[in-house]
GROMACS .gro file of C-alpha atoms in nm:
model
  248
    1UNK     CA    1  20.341   3.791   0.651
    2UNK     CA    2  20.232   3.499   0.868
    3UNK     CA    3  19.971   3.244   0.765
    4UNK     CA    4  19.733   3.390   1.025
    5UNK     CA    5  19.779   3.739   0.881
    6UNK     CA    6  19.716   3.613   0.528
    7UNK     CA    7  19.401   3.435   0.639
    8UNK     CA    8  19.275   3.740   0.825
    9UNK     CA    9  19.341   3.959   0.523
   10UNK     CA   10  19.162   3.715   0.293
   11UNK     CA   11  18.860   3.703   0.527
   12UNK     CA   12  18.846   4.084   0.537
   13UNK     CA   13  18.860   4.097   0.157
   14UNK     CA   14  18.581   3.841   0.124
   15UNK     CA   15  18.365   4.027   0.376
   16UNK     CA   16  18.426   4.359   0.204
   17UNK     CA   17  18.347   4.216  -0.139
   18UNK     CA   18  18.021   4.068  -0.011
   19UNK     CA   19  17.923   4.405   0.135
   20UNK     CA   20  18.016   4.570  -0.196
   21UNK     CA   21  17.805   4.327  -0.398
   22UNK     CA   22  17.510   4.353  -0.160
   23UNK     CA   23  17.513   4.731  -0.193
   24UNK     CA   24  17.535   4.709  -0.572
   25UNK     CA   25  17.240   4.469  -0.572
   26UNK     CA   26  17.035   4.722  -0.374
   27UNK     CA   27  17.132   4.999  -0.615
   28UNK     CA   28  17.043   4.786  -0.919
   29UNK     CA   29  16.701   4.707  -0.777
   30UNK     CA   30  16.625   5.081  -0.766
   31UNK     CA   31  16.684   5.108  -1.142
   32UNK     CA   32  16.586   4.776  -1.304
   33UNK     CA   33  16.779   4.706  -1.621
   34UNK     CA   34  16.836   4.335  -1.683
   35UNK     CA   35  16.474   4.239  -1.618
   36UNK     CA   36  16.345   4.518  -1.842
   37UNK     CA   37  16.565   4.435  -2.141
   38UNK     CA   38  16.609   4.061  -2.076
   39UNK     CA   39  16.988   4.081  -2.055
   40UNK     CA   40  17.253   3.948  -1.816
   41UNK     CA   41  17.473   4.232  -1.688
   42UNK     CA   42  17.410   4.247  -1.312
   43UNK     CA   43  17.576   3.934  -1.177
   44UNK     CA   44  17.945   3.971  -1.092
   45UNK     CA   45  18.202   3.725  -1.229
   46UNK     CA   46  18.514   3.639  -1.032
   47UNK     CA   47  18.840   3.573  -1.208
   48UNK     CA   48  18.852   3.211  -1.092
   49UNK     CA   49  18.517   3.147  -1.261
   50UNK     CA   50  18.673   3.202  -1.603
   51UNK     CA   51  18.868   2.938  -1.802
   52UNK     CA   52  19.232   2.906  -1.698
   53UNK     CA   53  19.374   3.052  -2.020
   54UNK     CA   54  19.159   3.364  -1.972
   55UNK     CA   55  19.272   3.403  -1.611
   56UNK     CA   56  19.635   3.402  -1.722
   57UNK     CA   57  19.566   3.659  -1.991
   58UNK     CA   58  19.358   3.899  -1.784
   59UNK     CA   59  19.566   3.907  -1.466
   60UNK     CA   60  19.527   3.810  -1.105
   61UNK     CA   61  19.328   4.109  -0.976
   62UNK     CA   62  19.046   4.132  -1.230
   63UNK     CA   63  18.678   4.068  -1.173
   64UNK     CA   64  18.365   4.168  -1.358
   65UNK     CA   65  18.124   4.391  -1.171
   66UNK     CA   66  17.877   4.625  -1.341
   67UNK     CA   67  17.855   5.002  -1.300
   68UNK     CA   68  17.514   5.118  -1.172
   69UNK     CA   69  17.280   5.231  -1.448
   70UNK     CA   70  17.214   5.579  -1.307
   71UNK     CA   71  17.585   5.643  -1.263
   72UNK     CA   72  17.660   5.559  -1.628
   73UNK     CA   73  17.373   5.765  -1.766
   74UNK     CA   74  17.468   6.059  -1.545
   75UNK     CA   75  17.834   6.075  -1.640
   76UNK     CA   76  17.776   6.018  -2.012
   77UNK     CA   77  17.531   6.309  -2.006
   78UNK     CA   78  17.801   6.526  -1.846
   79UNK     CA   79  18.059   6.456  -2.118
   80UNK     CA   80  18.057   6.752  -2.356
   81UNK     CA   81  18.115   6.573  -2.686
   82UNK     CA   82  17.968   6.566  -3.034
   83UNK     CA   83  17.833   6.213  -3.032
   84UNK     CA   84  17.757   6.189  -3.403
   85UNK     CA   85  18.122   6.263  -3.489
   86UNK     CA   86  18.291   6.000  -3.277
   87UNK     CA   87  18.323   5.642  -3.162
   88UNK     CA   88  18.267   5.557  -2.796
   89UNK     CA   89  18.504   5.293  -2.651
   90UNK     CA   90  18.448   5.098  -2.328
   91UNK     CA   91  18.789   4.961  -2.227
   92UNK     CA   92  18.723   4.636  -2.040
   93UNK     CA   93  18.354   4.615  -2.130
   94UNK     CA   94  18.271   4.294  -1.944
   95UNK     CA   95  17.912   4.191  -2.012
   96UNK     CA   96  17.836   4.508  -2.205
   97UNK     CA   97  17.608   4.710  -1.978
   98UNK     CA   98  17.785   5.039  -2.052
   99UNK     CA   99  17.771   4.968  -2.426
  100UNK     CA  100  17.395   4.927  -2.409
  101UNK     CA  101  17.361   5.251  -2.213
  102UNK     CA  102  17.590   5.436  -2.455
  103UNK     CA  103  17.355   5.328  -2.734
  104UNK     CA  104  17.097   5.565  -2.585
  105UNK     CA  105  17.314   5.847  -2.721
  106UNK     CA  106  17.380   5.912  -3.092
  107UNK     CA  107  17.744   5.798  -3.106
  108UNK     CA  108  17.861   5.711  -3.456
  109UNK     CA  109  17.985   5.376  -3.328
  110UNK     CA  110  18.012   5.202  -2.990
  111UNK     CA  111  18.300   4.963  -2.928
  112UNK     CA  112  18.363   4.737  -2.631
  113UNK     CA  113  18.708   4.584  -2.574
  114UNK     CA  114  18.731   4.277  -2.349
  115UNK     CA  115  19.014   4.028  -2.296
  116UNK     CA  116  18.785   3.749  -2.175
  117UNK     CA  117  18.629   3.548  -2.455
  118UNK     CA  118  18.365   3.425  -2.210
  119UNK     CA  119  18.256   3.778  -2.118
  120UNK     CA  120  18.265   3.884  -2.485
  121UNK     CA  121  18.020   3.608  -2.572
  122UNK     CA  122  17.788   3.721  -2.292
  123UNK     CA  123  17.815   4.083  -2.405
  124UNK     CA  124  17.732   3.992  -2.764
  125UNK     CA  125  17.432   3.789  -2.649
  126UNK     CA  126  17.317   4.087  -2.445
  127UNK     CA  127  17.344   4.316  -2.747
  128UNK     CA  128  17.133   4.075  -2.954
  129UNK     CA  129  16.873   4.044  -2.677
  130UNK     CA  130  16.854   4.419  -2.616
  131UNK     CA  131  16.821   4.494  -2.987
  132UNK     CA  132  16.471   4.346  -2.977
  133UNK     CA  133  16.345   4.635  -2.766
  134UNK     CA  134  16.614   4.906  -2.784
  135UNK     CA  135  16.725   5.125  -3.073
  136UNK     CA  136  17.093   5.183  -3.145
  137UNK     CA  137  17.226   4.835  -3.070
  138UNK     CA  138  17.327   4.790  -3.431
  139UNK     CA  139  17.606   5.043  -3.371
  140UNK     CA  140  17.765   4.823  -3.103
  141UNK     CA  141  18.069   4.604  -3.167
  142UNK     CA  142  18.231   4.382  -2.902
  143UNK     CA  143  18.597   4.300  -2.965
  144UNK     CA  144  18.786   4.020  -2.789
  145UNK     CA  145  19.133   4.171  -2.749
  146UNK     CA  146  19.408   4.269  -2.510
  147UNK     CA  147  19.349   4.642  -2.452
  148UNK     CA  148  19.723   4.711  -2.471
  149UNK     CA  149  19.725   4.575  -2.828
  150UNK     CA  150  19.385   4.699  -2.941
  151UNK     CA  151  19.383   4.916  -3.257
  152UNK     CA  152  19.231   5.246  -3.150
  153UNK     CA  153  18.962   5.369  -3.393
  154UNK     CA  154  19.069   5.686  -3.575
  155UNK     CA  155  18.757   5.868  -3.458
  156UNK     CA  156  18.746   5.740  -3.097
  157UNK     CA  157  18.666   6.045  -2.884
  158UNK     CA  158  18.533   5.916  -2.552
  159UNK     CA  159  18.695   5.628  -2.362
  160UNK     CA  160  18.523   5.473  -2.060
  161UNK     CA  161  18.713   5.285  -1.788
  162UNK     CA  162  18.555   5.121  -1.485
  163UNK     CA  163  18.858   5.015  -1.276
  164UNK     CA  164  18.958   4.751  -1.531
  165UNK     CA  165  19.337   4.746  -1.498
  166UNK     CA  166  19.646   4.814  -1.297
  167UNK     CA  167  19.820   5.149  -1.342
  168UNK     CA  168  20.086   4.981  -1.557
  169UNK     CA  169  19.833   4.835  -1.800
  170UNK     CA  170  19.634   5.159  -1.806
  171UNK     CA  171  19.953   5.348  -1.897
  172UNK     CA  172  20.010   5.114  -2.190
  173UNK     CA  173  19.652   5.174  -2.309
  174UNK     CA  174  19.697   5.550  -2.280
  175UNK     CA  175  20.016   5.531  -2.486
  176UNK     CA  176  19.818   5.370  -2.767
  177UNK     CA  177  19.547   5.635  -2.738
  178UNK     CA  178  19.808   5.912  -2.749
  179UNK     CA  179  19.971   5.760  -3.057
  180UNK     CA  180  19.629   5.743  -3.224
  181UNK     CA  181  19.573   6.112  -3.148
  182UNK     CA  182  19.912   6.203  -3.295
  183UNK     CA  183  19.824   6.015  -3.612
  184UNK     CA  184  19.468   6.151  -3.625
  185UNK     CA  185  19.448   6.478  -3.425
  186UNK     CA  186  19.119   6.522  -3.242
  187UNK     CA  187  18.965   6.602  -2.904
  188UNK     CA  188  18.954   6.305  -2.667
  189UNK     CA  189  18.800   6.261  -2.323
  190UNK     CA  190  18.876   5.981  -2.077
  191UNK     CA  191  18.615   5.883  -1.821
  192UNK     CA  192  18.729   5.681  -1.519
  193UNK     CA  193  18.449   5.559  -1.293
  194UNK     CA  194  18.509   5.414  -0.947
  195UNK     CA  195  18.728   5.500  -0.649
  196UNK     CA  196  18.934   5.182  -0.617
  197UNK     CA  197  18.899   4.806  -0.648
  198UNK     CA  198  18.668   4.646  -0.387
  199UNK     CA  199  18.935   4.441  -0.210
  200UNK     CA  200  18.887   4.575   0.141
  201UNK     CA  201  19.245   4.699   0.164
  202UNK     CA  202  19.181   5.068   0.105
  203UNK     CA  203  18.913   5.326   0.168
  204UNK     CA  204  18.643   5.433  -0.074
  205UNK     CA  205  18.731   5.801  -0.055
  206UNK     CA  206  19.054   5.772  -0.250
  207UNK     CA  207  19.116   6.089  -0.453
  208UNK     CA  208  19.197   5.911  -0.779
  209UNK     CA  209  19.077   5.567  -0.890
  210UNK     CA  210  19.330   5.300  -0.975
  211UNK     CA  211  19.284   5.321  -1.351
  212UNK     CA  212  19.288   5.705  -1.354
  213UNK     CA  213  19.622   5.717  -1.174
  214UNK     CA  214  19.790   5.656  -1.510
  215UNK     CA  215  19.629   5.965  -1.664
  216UNK     CA  216  19.708   6.175  -1.357
  217UNK     CA  217  20.076   6.088  -1.400
  218UNK     CA  218  20.095   6.180  -1.770
  219UNK     CA  219  20.133   6.543  -1.879
  220UNK     CA  220  19.922   6.497  -2.192
  221UNK     CA  221  19.606   6.455  -1.982
  222UNK     CA  222  19.435   6.729  -1.786
  223UNK     CA  223  19.179   6.658  -1.513
  224UNK     CA  224  18.869   6.859  -1.598
  225UNK     CA  225  18.591   6.740  -1.368
  226UNK     CA  226  18.485   6.499  -1.098
  227UNK     CA  227  18.127   6.391  -1.167
  228UNK     CA  228  17.951   6.282  -0.846
  229UNK     CA  229  17.762   5.954  -0.873
  230UNK     CA  230  17.387   5.972  -0.806
  231UNK     CA  231  17.422   5.632  -0.638
  232UNK     CA  232  17.712   5.634  -0.388
  233UNK     CA  233  18.049   5.814  -0.369
  234UNK     CA  234  18.242   5.502  -0.469
  235UNK     CA  235  18.107   5.539  -0.824
  236UNK     CA  236  18.218   5.900  -0.876
  237UNK     CA  237  18.370   5.958  -1.221
  238UNK     CA  238  18.691   6.140  -1.313
  239UNK     CA  239  18.710   6.314  -1.652
  240UNK     CA  240  19.036   6.393  -1.832
  241UNK     CA  241  19.093   6.565  -2.164
  242UNK     CA  242  19.388   6.543  -2.400
  243UNK     CA  243  19.612   6.848  -2.408
  244UNK     CA  244  19.825   6.912  -2.718
  245UNK     CA  245  20.120   7.106  -2.578
  246UNK     CA  246  20.258   7.159  -2.930
  247UNK     CA  247  19.960   7.375  -3.021
  248UNK     CA  248  19.996   7.612  -2.729
   0.00000   0.00000   0.00000
């Protein structure tokens, strides 16, 4: 690839990302969240804005960008689970918006896993701030950890992913989830929200999001539903359930 081609590709990516963020800002204004609960979840964080050691740990393609509030509430309401009997896990929780929205439901516990110490500190501050006006925040725990090494809770039953990883990393996370299920048999649902990273190189109508591609390739996971986003198609969610072939 020539220098001119690289520059043109970079400019397209920057333009696309700006369009993506502008649209998200418009969506967020329709359903105020940060201003209502005095938290900081709306502003995106680029990888290069994090300390160098965190950039090396997280990977070159990561960025923090929140999921729209209506999208999260809609898909969590569609997940047919017994909230009181399980822990909810947000894999790559960023600033913690999804954790705060999950606290609106009676999950036994709500866990966010985030590799960036900086984002973990912001998420914890958001939980403290939201707890002043919202019930359920006391059930939230934010863990600074590599998701591929994270100890899966024995009762974790719903895992939320918003395009946090490459397919390779997602596969490693799913291996740990599968091992947890073998050790502690239970029903588990995976929720993948988003139709591809906003890098301007693909189209938004991709059939399977980047993170969900790992589940689609593994025979232990069955696609059960695509939940349309009430915001825009990009934020559609893909639900998978664990299938125990040994019990058939």
